[in-house]
Tab-separated table of C-alpha atoms and ligand atoms in Angstrom:
chain	number	residue	atom	x	y	z
A	1	MET	CA	141.041	163.929	110.840
A	2	LEU	CA	138.365	166.522	110.204
A	3	ALA	CA	135.049	164.992	110.801
A	4	ALA	CA	133.364	167.755	108.627
A	5	ALA	CA	130.147	165.679	107.277
A	6	GLY	CA	127.435	166.580	109.337
A	7	ARG	CA	124.165	168.223	107.677
A	8	GLY	CA	124.093	170.370	110.769
A	9	GLU	CA	120.254	170.029	110.927
A	10	ARG	CA	119.751	172.065	114.286
A	11	LEU	CA	121.505	175.231	111.944
A	12	GLY	CA	118.909	175.077	109.691
A	13	SER	CA	120.687	176.704	106.594
A	14	ASP	CA	120.944	175.751	103.117
A	15	ARG	CA	123.587	173.765	102.954
A	16	PRO	CA	125.954	171.710	105.508
A	17	LYS	CA	127.084	173.159	108.918
A	18	ALA	CA	130.815	173.044	107.941
A	19	PHE	CA	130.215	175.048	104.831
A	20	ALA	CA	127.807	177.428	106.853
A	21	LYS	CA	129.577	181.100	107.118
A	22	LEU	CA	132.263	181.823	110.230
A	23	ARG	CA	133.204	185.046	109.424
A	24	GLU	CA	132.694	185.003	105.429
A	25	ARG	CA	134.612	181.615	105.639
A	26	PRO	CA	133.498	178.216	105.229
A	27	LEU	CA	133.108	176.881	108.958
A	28	LEU	CA	135.434	173.904	108.302
A	29	ALA	CA	138.112	176.661	106.861
A	30	GLU	CA	139.379	177.696	110.806
A	31	SER	CA	139.279	174.318	112.331
A	32	LEU	CA	141.667	172.637	108.654
A	33	GLU	CA	144.148	175.764	108.801
A	34	ARG	CA	144.615	174.969	112.968
A	35	LEU	CA	145.226	171.496	111.996
A	36	GLU	CA	147.241	172.632	109.064
A	37	GLY	CA	149.682	175.301	110.992
A	38	SER	CA	149.801	172.638	114.727
A	39	ASP	CA	153.291	170.979	114.635
A	40	TRP	CA	151.849	168.153	116.089
A	41	ILE	CA	150.153	166.678	112.512
A	42	ASP	CA	151.759	165.288	109.618
A	43	GLU	CA	148.470	163.877	107.823
A	44	ILE	CA	144.584	165.455	107.499
A	45	VAL	CA	142.114	163.145	106.211
A	46	ILE	CA	138.947	165.657	106.087
A	47	VAL	CA	135.770	163.329	106.010
A	48	ALA	CA	133.442	165.930	103.936
A	49	PRO	CA	129.885	166.200	103.840
A	50	PRO	CA	128.260	163.298	101.267
A	51	GLY	CA	128.621	165.240	97.627
A	52	TRP	CA	130.846	168.186	98.727
A	53	GLU	CA	134.230	166.644	99.032
A	54	GLU	CA	135.305	168.356	95.737
A	55	PRO	CA	134.140	171.754	97.569
A	56	SER	CA	135.662	170.989	101.121
A	57	ILE	CA	139.437	170.159	98.781
A	58	LEU	CA	139.075	173.997	97.171
A	59	VAL	CA	138.473	175.102	100.785
A	60	ALA	CA	141.818	173.181	101.959
A	61	GLU	CA	143.264	173.833	98.421
A	62	GLU	CA	142.903	178.140	99.115
A	63	LEU	CA	144.584	177.543	102.684
A	64	GLY	CA	147.108	175.657	101.188
A	65	CYS	CA	146.870	172.923	103.260
A	66	ALA	CA	149.868	170.657	102.524
A	67	LYS	CA	148.796	167.839	104.853
A	68	VAL	CA	145.706	167.142	103.417
A	69	SER	CA	146.249	163.443	102.364
A	70	ALA	CA	142.464	162.470	101.394
A	71	CYS	CA	139.251	163.511	101.413
A	72	VAL	CA	136.081	160.827	101.574
A	73	ALA	CA	132.163	161.267	102.233
A	74	GLY	CA	130.916	160.799	105.465
A	75	GLY	CA	128.723	157.985	106.555
A	76	GLU	CA	124.890	158.673	108.715
A	77	THR	CA	126.356	158.840	111.454
A	78	ARG	CA	129.206	160.447	113.053
A	79	ALA	CA	131.001	157.266	114.361
A	80	GLU	CA	130.494	155.702	110.385
A	81	SER	CA	131.980	159.150	108.963
A	82	VAL	CA	135.162	158.794	111.234
A	83	ARG	CA	135.159	154.716	110.373
A	84	ALA	CA	135.126	156.392	106.258
A	85	GLY	CA	138.168	158.914	107.478
A	86	VAL	CA	140.295	156.261	109.628
A	87	ALA	CA	140.103	153.755	106.595
A	88	GLU	CA	142.212	156.804	104.660
A	89	VAL	CA	145.099	157.205	107.220
A	90	GLY	CA	148.272	155.766	106.404
A	91	ASP	CA	149.018	152.713	107.763
A	92	GLU	CA	152.454	154.262	109.480
A	93	ALA	CA	150.357	156.932	111.046
A	94	ALA	CA	150.800	155.700	115.464
A	95	VAL	CA	148.349	157.914	117.136
A	96	ILE	CA	145.139	159.542	114.802
A	97	ALA	CA	143.537	162.847	116.450
A	98	VAL	CA	139.723	162.790	115.380
A	99	HIS	CA	138.278	166.949	115.360
A	100	ASP	CA	135.161	168.425	114.716
A	101	ALA	CA	134.619	170.958	111.910
A	102	ALA	CA	131.573	172.063	113.991
A	103	ARG	CA	134.479	172.710	116.997
A	104	PRO	CA	136.577	176.106	114.639
A	105	VAL	CA	138.091	177.653	118.022
A	106	LEU	CA	141.198	174.874	118.359
A	107	PRO	CA	143.356	175.852	120.593
A	108	GLY	CA	146.857	174.353	119.607
A	109	GLU	CA	147.561	173.429	123.421
A	110	VAL	CA	144.609	171.201	123.328
A	111	LEU	CA	146.134	169.305	120.322
A	112	GLU	CA	149.022	169.494	122.450
A	113	ARG	CA	148.037	168.091	125.615
A	114	VAL	CA	145.222	165.023	124.315
A	115	LEU	CA	148.443	163.755	121.823
A	116	THR	CA	151.488	164.002	124.525
A	117	ALA	CA	148.622	162.167	127.296
A	118	LEU	CA	149.351	158.903	124.812
A	119	ASN	CA	152.968	159.108	125.560
A	120	GLU	CA	151.971	158.315	129.062
A	121	GLY	CA	150.562	155.096	128.466
A	122	TRP	CA	146.835	155.834	127.489
A	123	ASP	CA	145.054	154.179	125.054
A	124	GLY	CA	143.403	157.909	124.409
A	125	ALA	CA	143.007	161.649	125.345
A	126	VAL	CA	139.913	163.437	125.347
A	127	PRO	CA	139.713	167.289	126.433
A	128	ALA	CA	136.818	167.372	129.289
A	129	VAL	CA	135.344	170.609	131.053
A	130	PRO	CA	133.868	170.375	134.418
A	131	LEU	CA	129.770	170.992	133.940
A	132	ALA	CA	128.304	173.850	136.032
A	133	ASP	CA	124.666	172.725	135.508
A	134	THR	CA	123.559	169.734	138.195
A	135	ILE	CA	122.772	167.195	135.770
A	136	LYS	CA	119.634	164.970	136.302
A	137	ARG	CA	118.243	161.977	134.439
A	138	VAL	CA	114.159	162.515	133.697
A	139	ARG	CA	111.458	159.649	132.515
A	140	ASP	CA	108.236	160.284	131.809
A	141	GLY	CA	108.765	163.858	132.756
A	142	GLN	CA	109.920	162.644	136.116
A	143	ILE	CA	113.032	163.128	137.657
A	144	VAL	CA	114.568	159.675	138.493
A	145	GLU	CA	117.934	160.244	139.819
A	146	THR	CA	120.493	163.249	140.875
A	147	LEU	CA	123.740	162.709	139.082
A	148	PRO	CA	127.181	162.511	141.404
A	149	ARG	CA	128.531	165.924	139.279
A	150	GLN	CA	132.228	165.618	140.602
A	151	GLU	CA	132.253	163.093	138.675
A	152	LEU	CA	130.722	164.351	135.414
A	153	VAL	CA	132.798	166.763	133.303
A	154	ALA	CA	131.472	166.907	129.352
A	155	VAL	CA	133.918	166.520	126.505
A	156	GLN	CA	135.171	167.796	123.616
A	157	THR	CA	136.949	167.073	120.488
A	158	PRO	CA	139.965	166.588	119.368
A	159	GLN	CA	140.209	163.218	120.624
A	160	ALA	CA	143.647	161.424	120.514
A	161	PHE	CA	143.864	157.766	120.105
A	162	LEU	CA	146.587	154.831	119.210
A	163	ALA	CA	145.889	154.118	116.136
A	164	PRO	CA	145.250	150.421	116.489
A	165	VAL	CA	143.125	151.076	119.029
A	166	LEU	CA	140.214	153.046	117.286
A	167	ARG	CA	140.809	151.195	114.615
A	168	ASP	CA	139.555	148.696	115.735
A	169	ALA	CA	136.961	150.251	117.807
A	170	ILE	CA	135.224	151.489	114.644
A	171	ALA	CA	135.663	147.897	113.267
A	172	GLY	CA	132.716	146.739	115.987
A	173	ASP	CA	128.761	147.646	116.493
A	174	LEU	CA	128.938	152.080	116.381
A	175	ALA	CA	125.318	152.035	117.162
A	176	GLY	CA	124.291	155.021	119.716
A	177	ALA	CA	128.269	156.902	119.770
A	178	THR	CA	127.914	160.310	120.215
A	179	ASP	CA	132.195	160.417	120.197
A	180	CYS	CA	134.773	158.113	119.137
A	181	ALA	CA	136.020	157.860	123.039
A	182	SER	CA	133.008	155.841	124.150
A	183	LEU	CA	133.984	153.191	120.887
A	184	VAL	CA	136.635	152.654	122.229
A	185	GLU	CA	136.361	152.589	126.626
A	186	ALA	CA	133.092	150.311	125.234
A	187	ARG	CA	135.880	147.804	124.520
A	188	GLY	CA	138.174	148.117	127.243
A	189	GLY	CA	140.364	150.685	126.131
A	190	ARG	CA	142.240	153.191	128.662
A	191	VAL	CA	141.292	156.626	127.961
A	192	THR	CA	141.599	159.609	129.895
A	193	THR	CA	140.693	163.464	130.069
A	194	VAL	CA	142.908	166.185	130.076
A	195	PRO	CA	141.913	170.166	130.525
A	196	GLY	CA	139.553	171.049	128.064
A	197	ASP	CA	138.718	174.737	126.505
A	198	PRO	CA	135.754	176.956	126.477
A	199	ARG	CA	136.400	178.176	123.145
A	200	LEU	CA	135.832	174.521	121.223
A	201	VAL	CA	132.270	175.424	121.529
A	202	LYS	CA	130.233	173.016	119.920
A	203	VAL	CA	128.289	175.512	116.861
A	204	THR	CA	124.727	174.497	116.503
A	205	ASP	CA	123.109	176.384	115.855
A	206	ALA	CA	122.465	180.150	114.614
A	207	ALA	CA	123.645	181.429	117.972
A	208	ASP	CA	126.495	179.940	118.262
A	209	LEU	CA	127.975	180.854	115.290
A	210	GLU	CA	128.281	184.435	116.232
A	211	LEU	CA	129.097	182.891	119.786
A	212	VAL	CA	132.489	180.930	117.620
A	213	ALA	CA	133.348	184.294	116.031
A	214	SER	CA	133.640	186.221	118.819
A	215	LEU	CA	136.407	183.990	119.731
A	216	LEU	CA	138.171	184.097	116.797
B	301	CTP	N1	129.991	164.451	111.505
B	301	CTP	C1	129.613	163.595	110.795
B	301	CTP	N2	128.891	162.888	110.110
B	301	CTP	C2	127.804	162.688	110.434
B	301	CTP	C3	127.522	163.235	111.641
B	301	CTP	C4	128.066	164.618	111.837
B	301	CTP	O1	131.375	163.488	110.445
B	301	CTP	N3	127.186	161.832	109.782
B	301	CTP	C5	130.723	165.859	112.245
B	301	CTP	C6	129.984	167.083	111.935
B	301	CTP	O2	130.224	167.206	111.024
B	301	CTP	C7	130.073	167.817	113.283
B	301	CTP	C8	130.457	166.577	114.352
B	301	CTP	O3	130.611	165.195	114.143
B	301	CTP	O4	131.652	168.308	112.890
B	301	CTP	C9	129.581	166.792	115.042
B	301	CTP	O5	128.319	166.421	114.961
B	301	CTP	P1	126.711	167.851	115.374
B	301	CTP	O6	127.455	168.663	115.865
B	301	CTP	O7	125.925	167.160	115.475
B	301	CTP	O8	126.901	168.124	113.443
B	301	CTP	P2	125.455	168.322	112.163
B	301	CTP	O9	125.159	165.841	112.620
B	301	CTP	O10	126.512	168.100	111.317
B	301	CTP	O11	124.522	168.781	113.050
B	301	CTP	P3	122.952	167.856	113.449
B	301	CTP	O12	122.768	167.229	114.333
B	301	CTP	O13	122.140	169.600	113.220
B	301	CTP	O14	122.814	167.471	112.222
B	302	MG	MG1	124.760	165.568	114.687
């Protein structure tokens, strides 16, 4: 599933982030093309910005994406968008991978890594990268805690889950969830990490678009 429904407020464009231009193409084209080209993916559900379902389908058609089975409007939050997308995933799917359109440079090996981990008995798998900076908790301007960096990672997408596990996780309370794994963890699901990739940087502001373009 491709989560592309965000507004992209921090990018500050006149259109949703998924339609910001990356080398003359809408941002979502890059990840869509890569998902379509992966032997690991059978079916793609696009979660589009509300009102942008038709343009999203057009992008998929122009790319010749035969795997796109549905395109639905997303919700107010990422988790609500994922819920809308999961509802469109066919019952026969044993595994669901959720990817952010905001991370256009999706290396095939990362997809392979998260999906392979599910064959090893995990409920879910997410790409993770080590942190370079020391992370601190700050309250009212004062540092109250320095977290042990060796235990900390930054997680990316695609995040893959056994389909029943993800369906169960998004049926519950979605408040505050910034990724799918946290919802699964909250329900006691066992989620592992696999090596992520620096190319999976998330486009947040205009400078990120240039950075990502240089990685294509
Ligand atoms: N997303 C979504 N539905 C939402 C919010 C986010 O599908 N209601 C998706 C975005 O399209 C993006 C991914 O989740 O691919 C990560 O979100 P983020 O980078 O925060 O994108 P936006 O929410 O669009 O950006 P901003 O927070 O700056 O508005
Ligand atoms: Mg956001």
